Amino acid sequence: MSNSSAATDSGTASAIGSTDDDLTFARRRAERLLTLTDASRELTALRTVPEVCEVIYAQTKRVIDCTLFYMGLYVPERGEVDIQLMMDSGVRYPLRSVPVVESLIGQTIASRQPLVRDTTEELRHASRIVTQGQDGPRSALFVPMLIGDQAVGVISAQSYLEHAYDHDDVLTLQSLANQAAVVIENARLYEQAQGWIAHLEAVQKLGSELNRLASVDDIARSVAASIEALLPFDAYRVLLIDDATHDLTALAFGSLRPEYSAQSQESLRVHLGEGISGWSAASGESVLANDAAADPHALPIPGSTPIEESMLVVPMRRDDA
């Protein structure tokens, strides 16, 4: 009788334990689904990268141990990830850029697959790169931010506990990362469109203004003002061909840096066909020189110190002249 009772009690205890586990598992799943839903709703109204980062961090820490959390955008031209948000135990770190070469960040971007790492020298090294030398966590989850098959960034959740992450954590953070990638891409396109609209409005305004101007000097000053409004620059020049001397002479010029303070109308005079500006005027072709000194058409200006600079030079053309 006692054996039968013991068997019954044992069976009952086992069934209760199984039910509790199922309920815990169901609650976790429900919370994760709610997190993804809330994130989706909040992200749809956002327009800036910092706002997206804040939402992703807030939603991630609801369901995943992210004592250390960072989110960065990949810049392939530099081979770096620009960290947009980094939190360690609730403390915000300064933004910085980290290299992707031979790192877990780089592996995540290259493979476009999530990575889970526990205590290894590789993880400690990766954490020190981001935290600038401090002791790193013992578990880490890296997921790529994907647009199609392209990784545009990385999100990492890290814990000071070992074996902190499971398969559900991977799926949840990857879903959040993919949502963030789409919103950030849309934000970039929105900013780009706004920039183009502003440029078009400025160009239209310039066109209307130029039609009202009668003198060459007034036209040059108007173009110069438009350059200041439309383009980033350290110095600009508006040059016109002098038919008598076949030189380019400066009608308007300006600068924002002391390196260009010595420029004058005479120092900027170049012979047609010589130098980057002279070649552009003679050929009628635009020039984009990211290292002006190395450009084959570069010409040192007498009496001036060479400056490391980039140049954008475009001809002013009418018909074929």
CSV table of C-alpha atoms in Angstrom, one decimal:
chain,number,residue,atom,x,y,z
A,1,MET,CA,0.0,0.0,0.0
A,2,SER,CA,2.8,2.4,1.0
A,3,ASN,CA,4.7,1.4,-2.2
A,4,SER,CA,1.7,2.2,-4.3
A,5,SER,CA,1.2,5.6,-2.5
A,6,ALA,CA,4.8,6.5,-3.0
A,7,ALA,CA,4.6,5.7,-6.7
A,8,THR,CA,1.5,7.8,-7.0
A,9,ASP,CA,3.1,10.7,-5.1
A,10,SER,CA,6.3,10.5,-7.2
A,11,GLY,CA,4.2,10.4,-10.4
A,12,THR,CA,2.2,13.4,-9.3
A,13,ALA,CA,5.3,15.4,-8.3
A,14,SER,CA,6.9,14.7,-11.7
A,15,ALA,CA,3.8,15.9,-13.6
A,16,ILE,CA,3.7,19.1,-11.6
A,17,GLY,CA,7.3,19.9,-12.3
A,18,SER,CA,6.8,19.3,-16.0
A,19,THR,CA,3.8,21.7,-16.0
A,20,ASP,CA,5.8,24.4,-14.3
A,21,ASP,CA,8.6,24.1,-16.9
A,22,ASP,CA,6.1,24.3,-19.7
A,23,LEU,CA,4.5,27.4,-18.1
A,24,THR,CA,7.9,29.1,-17.7
A,25,PHE,CA,8.8,28.3,-21.3
A,26,ALA,CA,5.5,29.6,-22.5
A,27,ARG,CA,5.9,32.8,-20.5
A,28,ARG,CA,9.4,33.4,-21.9
A,29,ARG,CA,8.1,32.9,-25.5
A,30,ALA,CA,5.2,35.2,-24.9
A,31,GLU,CA,7.5,37.9,-23.5
A,32,ARG,CA,9.8,37.6,-26.5
A,33,LEU,CA,6.9,37.9,-28.9
A,34,LEU,CA,5.6,40.9,-27.0
A,35,THR,CA,9.1,42.5,-27.1
A,36,LEU,CA,9.4,42.0,-30.9
A,37,THR,CA,5.9,43.5,-31.4
A,38,ASP,CA,6.6,46.5,-29.2
A,39,ALA,CA,9.9,47.1,-30.9
A,40,SER,CA,8.3,46.9,-34.3
A,41,ARG,CA,5.6,49.4,-33.3
A,42,GLU,CA,8.1,51.9,-31.8
A,43,LEU,CA,10.6,51.6,-34.7
A,44,THR,CA,8.1,52.5,-37.4
A,45,ALA,CA,7.8,56.1,-36.2
A,46,LEU,CA,11.6,56.7,-35.9
A,47,ARG,CA,13.7,58.8,-38.3
A,48,THR,CA,17.2,58.8,-36.7
A,49,VAL,CA,19.9,56.3,-35.8
A,50,PRO,CA,20.2,57.3,-32.1
A,51,GLU,CA,16.5,56.8,-31.6
A,52,VAL,CA,16.6,53.3,-33.2
A,53,CYS,CA,19.6,52.4,-30.9
A,54,GLU,CA,17.7,53.4,-27.8
A,55,VAL,CA,14.6,51.4,-28.7
A,56,ILE,CA,16.6,48.3,-29.6
A,57,TYR,CA,18.6,48.5,-26.3
A,58,ALA,CA,15.4,49.0,-24.2
A,59,GLN,CA,13.6,46.1,-25.8
A,60,THR,CA,16.7,43.8,-25.7
A,61,LYS,CA,17.2,44.2,-22.0
A,62,ARG,CA,13.6,43.1,-21.3
A,63,VAL,CA,14.4,39.5,-22.4
A,64,ILE,CA,18.2,39.1,-22.8
A,65,ASP,CA,21.0,39.6,-20.4
A,66,CYS,CA,22.8,42.6,-21.9
A,67,THR,CA,24.9,43.9,-19.1
A,68,LEU,CA,27.2,45.1,-21.9
A,69,PHE,CA,25.4,46.1,-25.0
A,70,TYR,CA,26.6,47.9,-28.1
A,71,MET,CA,25.2,48.6,-31.6
A,72,GLY,CA,27.4,49.7,-34.5
A,73,LEU,CA,27.2,50.5,-38.2
A,74,TYR,CA,29.7,49.1,-40.6
A,75,VAL,CA,31.7,51.5,-42.7
A,76,PRO,CA,33.3,49.3,-45.4
A,77,GLU,CA,35.4,52.1,-46.8
A,78,ARG,CA,37.3,52.3,-43.5
A,79,GLY,CA,37.0,48.7,-42.5
A,80,GLU,CA,35.5,49.9,-39.2
A,81,VAL,CA,32.3,49.7,-37.2
A,82,ASP,CA,31.1,53.1,-35.8
A,83,ILE,CA,29.6,52.3,-32.4
A,84,GLN,CA,26.3,54.2,-32.2
A,85,LEU,CA,25.4,53.1,-28.6
A,86,MET,CA,27.3,51.3,-25.9
A,87,MET,CA,26.1,50.5,-22.4
A,88,ASP,CA,27.9,48.8,-19.6
A,89,SER,CA,25.8,48.0,-16.5
A,90,GLY,CA,23.6,50.9,-17.4
A,91,VAL,CA,26.5,53.3,-17.9
A,92,ARG,CA,26.8,55.0,-21.3
A,93,TYR,CA,30.2,54.8,-23.0
A,94,PRO,CA,31.5,57.5,-25.4
A,95,LEU,CA,31.0,56.6,-29.1
A,96,ARG,CA,34.0,55.4,-31.0
A,97,SER,CA,35.0,53.3,-34.0
A,98,VAL,CA,36.5,49.8,-33.8
A,99,PRO,CA,38.3,47.9,-36.6
A,100,VAL,CA,36.7,44.7,-37.9
A,101,VAL,CA,40.0,43.0,-38.9
A,102,GLU,CA,40.5,39.7,-37.1
A,103,SER,CA,37.7,40.3,-34.6
A,104,LEU,CA,34.4,38.7,-33.7
A,105,ILE,CA,32.7,41.9,-35.0
A,106,GLY,CA,34.4,41.2,-38.3
A,107,GLN,CA,33.5,37.5,-38.3
A,108,THR,CA,29.9,38.5,-37.8
A,109,ILE,CA,29.9,40.9,-40.7
A,110,ALA,CA,31.8,38.6,-43.0
A,111,SER,CA,29.7,35.5,-42.3
A,112,ARG,CA,26.4,37.4,-41.9
A,113,GLN,CA,25.6,34.8,-39.2
A,114,PRO,CA,25.1,35.1,-35.4
A,115,LEU,CA,28.0,34.2,-33.2
A,116,VAL,CA,27.8,33.0,-29.6
A,117,ARG,CA,31.0,32.9,-27.6
A,118,ASP,CA,31.8,32.0,-24.0
A,119,THR,CA,35.0,32.6,-22.1
A,120,THR,CA,37.8,32.6,-24.6
A,121,GLU,CA,40.8,34.8,-25.2
A,122,GLU,CA,39.2,35.8,-28.5
A,123,LEU,CA,36.1,37.1,-26.6
A,124,ARG,CA,38.3,38.9,-24.0
A,125,HIS,CA,40.2,40.6,-26.8
A,126,ALA,CA,37.1,41.6,-28.7
A,127,SER,CA,35.6,43.1,-25.5
A,128,ARG,CA,38.8,45.0,-24.7
A,129,ILE,CA,38.8,46.6,-28.2
A,130,VAL,CA,35.3,48.0,-27.5
A,131,THR,CA,35.7,48.8,-23.8
A,132,GLN,CA,39.1,50.3,-24.3
A,133,GLY,CA,41.1,47.9,-22.2
A,134,GLN,CA,38.7,47.0,-19.4
A,135,ASP,CA,38.1,43.4,-18.4
A,136,GLY,CA,35.5,41.8,-20.6
A,137,PRO,CA,32.4,39.7,-20.1
A,138,ARG,CA,32.3,35.9,-20.0
A,139,SER,CA,29.5,35.3,-22.6
A,140,ALA,CA,28.7,37.2,-25.8
A,141,LEU,CA,26.1,37.1,-28.6
A,142,PHE,CA,26.9,38.9,-31.8
A,143,VAL,CA,24.2,39.3,-34.6
A,144,PRO,CA,24.5,41.1,-37.9
A,145,MET,CA,22.1,43.8,-39.0
A,146,LEU,CA,21.0,42.6,-42.4
A,147,ILE,CA,19.5,44.3,-45.4
A,148,GLY,CA,19.0,41.4,-47.9
A,149,ASP,CA,22.4,39.6,-47.9
A,150,GLN,CA,24.4,42.7,-46.8
A,151,ALA,CA,25.5,43.3,-43.2
A,152,VAL,CA,25.1,47.0,-42.4
A,153,GLY,CA,26.1,46.7,-38.8
A,154,VAL,CA,26.4,44.6,-35.6
A,155,ILE,CA,24.5,44.3,-32.4
A,156,SER,CA,26.1,42.6,-29.4
A,157,ALA,CA,24.7,41.6,-26.0
A,158,GLN,CA,27.2,40.4,-23.5
A,159,SER,CA,27.1,39.0,-20.0
A,160,TYR,CA,29.5,38.5,-17.1
A,161,LEU,CA,27.9,35.0,-16.6
A,162,GLU,CA,29.1,32.0,-18.5
A,163,HIS,CA,26.8,30.3,-21.0
A,164,ALA,CA,24.3,33.1,-20.7
A,165,TYR,CA,22.7,32.7,-24.2
A,166,ASP,CA,20.6,30.0,-25.8
A,167,HIS,CA,19.0,29.5,-29.2
A,168,ASP,CA,15.9,31.6,-28.3
A,169,ASP,CA,18.2,34.5,-27.4
A,170,VAL,CA,19.9,34.3,-30.8
A,171,LEU,CA,16.6,34.3,-32.6
A,172,THR,CA,15.2,37.3,-30.6
A,173,LEU,CA,18.3,39.5,-31.0
A,174,GLN,CA,18.6,38.6,-34.7
A,175,SER,CA,14.9,39.6,-35.2
A,176,LEU,CA,15.5,42.9,-33.4
A,177,ALA,CA,18.7,43.5,-35.5
A,178,ASN,CA,16.9,42.9,-38.8
A,179,GLN,CA,14.1,45.3,-37.8
A,180,ALA,CA,16.7,47.9,-36.8
A,181,ALA,CA,18.5,47.5,-40.1
A,182,VAL,CA,15.4,48.2,-42.1
A,183,VAL,CA,14.5,51.3,-40.1
A,184,ILE,CA,18.1,52.7,-40.2
A,185,GLU,CA,18.3,52.1,-44.0
A,186,ASN,CA,15.0,54.0,-44.4
A,187,ALA,CA,16.3,56.8,-42.1
A,188,ARG,CA,19.3,57.1,-44.3
A,189,LEU,CA,17.2,57.2,-47.5
A,190,TYR,CA,15.0,59.8,-45.8
A,191,GLU,CA,18.0,62.0,-44.9
A,192,GLN,CA,19.4,61.6,-48.4
A,193,ALA,CA,16.1,62.6,-49.9
A,194,GLN,CA,15.9,65.6,-47.6
A,195,GLY,CA,19.4,66.6,-48.6
A,196,TRP,CA,18.6,66.3,-52.3
A,197,ILE,CA,15.4,68.4,-51.8
A,198,ALA,CA,17.4,71.1,-50.0
A,199,HIS,CA,20.0,71.1,-52.9
A,200,LEU,CA,17.4,71.3,-55.6
A,201,GLU,CA,15.7,74.2,-53.8
A,202,ALA,CA,19.0,76.0,-53.5
A,203,VAL,CA,19.8,75.4,-57.1
A,204,GLN,CA,16.4,76.7,-58.2
A,205,LYS,CA,16.8,79.8,-56.0
A,206,LEU,CA,20.3,80.4,-57.6
A,207,GLY,CA,18.8,80.0,-61.1
A,208,SER,CA,16.1,82.6,-60.4
A,209,GLU,CA,18.7,85.0,-58.8
A,210,LEU,CA,21.2,84.7,-61.7
A,211,ASN,CA,18.6,85.7,-64.2
A,212,ARG,CA,18.2,89.0,-62.4
A,213,LEU,CA,22.0,89.8,-62.2
A,214,ALA,CA,23.7,92.0,-64.8
A,215,SER,CA,27.4,92.0,-63.8
A,216,VAL,CA,30.0,89.2,-63.8
A,217,ASP,CA,31.1,90.1,-60.3
A,218,ASP,CA,27.6,89.9,-58.9
A,219,ILE,CA,27.1,86.5,-60.6
A,220,ALA,CA,30.3,85.2,-59.1
A,221,ARG,CA,29.3,86.3,-55.6
A,222,SER,CA,25.9,84.6,-56.0
A,223,VAL,CA,27.6,81.4,-57.1
A,224,ALA,CA,30.0,81.6,-54.2
A,225,ALA,CA,27.1,82.1,-51.7
A,226,SER,CA,25.4,79.0,-53.1
A,227,ILE,CA,28.7,77.0,-52.7
A,228,GLU,CA,28.8,78.0,-49.1
A,229,ALA,CA,25.2,76.8,-48.6
A,230,LEU,CA,25.4,73.6,-50.5
A,231,LEU,CA,28.8,72.0,-50.1
A,232,PRO,CA,31.3,71.3,-47.3
A,233,PHE,CA,34.5,73.2,-48.0
A,234,ASP,CA,37.6,74.6,-46.6
A,235,ALA,CA,38.2,76.9,-49.6
A,236,TYR,CA,36.4,77.7,-52.8
A,237,ARG,CA,37.2,79.6,-56.0
A,238,VAL,CA,35.1,80.9,-58.9
A,239,LEU,CA,37.4,81.3,-61.9
A,240,LEU,CA,36.8,82.8,-65.3
A,241,ILE,CA,38.9,82.5,-68.5
A,242,ASP,CA,40.6,85.8,-69.4
A,243,ASP,CA,40.4,85.8,-73.2
A,244,ALA,CA,43.3,88.2,-73.5
A,245,THR,CA,45.9,86.2,-71.4
A,246,HIS,CA,44.3,82.7,-71.6
A,247,ASP,CA,44.5,82.6,-67.8
A,248,LEU,CA,42.0,81.6,-65.3
A,249,THR,CA,41.4,84.5,-62.9
A,250,ALA,CA,39.5,84.4,-59.6
A,251,LEU,CA,36.3,86.4,-59.5
A,252,ALA,CA,35.3,85.2,-56.1
A,253,PHE,CA,37.0,83.1,-53.5
A,254,GLY,CA,36.8,82.3,-49.8
A,255,SER,CA,38.1,80.0,-47.0
A,256,LEU,CA,37.4,78.8,-43.5
A,257,ARG,CA,40.9,77.6,-42.5
A,258,PRO,CA,44.1,79.5,-41.9
A,259,GLU,CA,46.0,77.3,-44.4
A,260,TYR,CA,44.2,79.2,-47.2
A,261,SER,CA,44.5,82.7,-45.7
A,262,ALA,CA,47.2,83.7,-48.1
A,263,GLN,CA,45.2,83.1,-51.2
A,264,SER,CA,44.6,86.1,-53.4
A,265,GLN,CA,43.4,86.9,-56.8
A,266,GLU,CA,46.9,86.9,-58.2
A,267,SER,CA,48.0,83.7,-56.4
A,268,LEU,CA,45.0,81.9,-57.8
A,269,ARG,CA,45.7,82.9,-61.4
A,270,VAL,CA,46.6,79.8,-63.5
A,271,HIS,CA,47.2,79.4,-67.2
A,272,LEU,CA,44.5,77.7,-69.2
A,273,GLY,CA,45.4,74.0,-69.3
A,274,GLU,CA,47.7,74.0,-66.3
A,275,GLY,CA,46.9,72.7,-62.9
A,276,ILE,CA,43.7,70.8,-62.0
A,277,SER,CA,41.5,73.9,-62.5
A,278,GLY,CA,43.2,74.9,-65.7
A,279,TRP,CA,42.9,71.3,-67.1
A,280,SER,CA,39.2,71.2,-66.2
A,281,ALA,CA,38.6,74.5,-67.9
A,282,ALA,CA,40.5,73.5,-71.1
A,283,SER,CA,39.0,70.0,-71.4
A,284,GLY,CA,35.5,70.8,-70.2
A,285,GLU,CA,35.7,67.8,-67.8
A,286,SER,CA,35.0,67.7,-64.1
A,287,VAL,CA,37.7,66.5,-61.7
A,288,LEU,CA,37.3,64.8,-58.3
A,289,ALA,CA,40.7,64.5,-56.7
A,290,ASN,CA,40.7,62.9,-53.2
A,291,ASP,CA,44.5,63.5,-53.0
A,292,ALA,CA,45.0,66.7,-55.0
A,293,ALA,CA,48.8,66.6,-54.7
A,294,ALA,CA,48.9,63.2,-56.3
A,295,ASP,CA,46.7,64.2,-59.3
A,296,PRO,CA,48.6,64.1,-62.6
A,297,HIS,CA,47.3,67.6,-63.4
A,298,ALA,CA,48.3,69.1,-60.0
A,299,LEU,CA,50.4,72.3,-60.2
A,300,PRO,CA,52.2,73.8,-57.1
A,301,ILE,CA,51.2,77.4,-56.4
A,302,PRO,CA,54.4,79.5,-56.2
A,303,GLY,CA,55.2,80.9,-52.8
A,304,SER,CA,52.7,78.6,-51.0
A,305,THR,CA,53.2,75.6,-48.8
A,306,PRO,CA,51.6,72.3,-50.3
A,307,ILE,CA,48.5,71.4,-48.4
A,308,GLU,CA,47.0,67.9,-48.1
A,309,GLU,CA,43.6,68.4,-49.6
A,310,SER,CA,40.9,67.0,-51.9
A,311,MET,CA,39.4,69.0,-54.7
A,312,LEU,CA,36.2,69.0,-56.7
A,313,VAL,CA,36.6,71.1,-59.9
A,314,VAL,CA,33.8,71.6,-62.4
A,315,PRO,CA,33.8,73.7,-65.6
A,316,MET,CA,31.3,76.4,-66.3
A,317,ARG,CA,30.2,75.6,-69.8
A,318,ARG,CA,28.0,77.1,-72.5
A,319,ASP,CA,27.5,75.0,-75.6
A,320,ASP,CA,30.9,73.6,-76.4
A,321,ALA,CA,32.9,76.4,-74.7
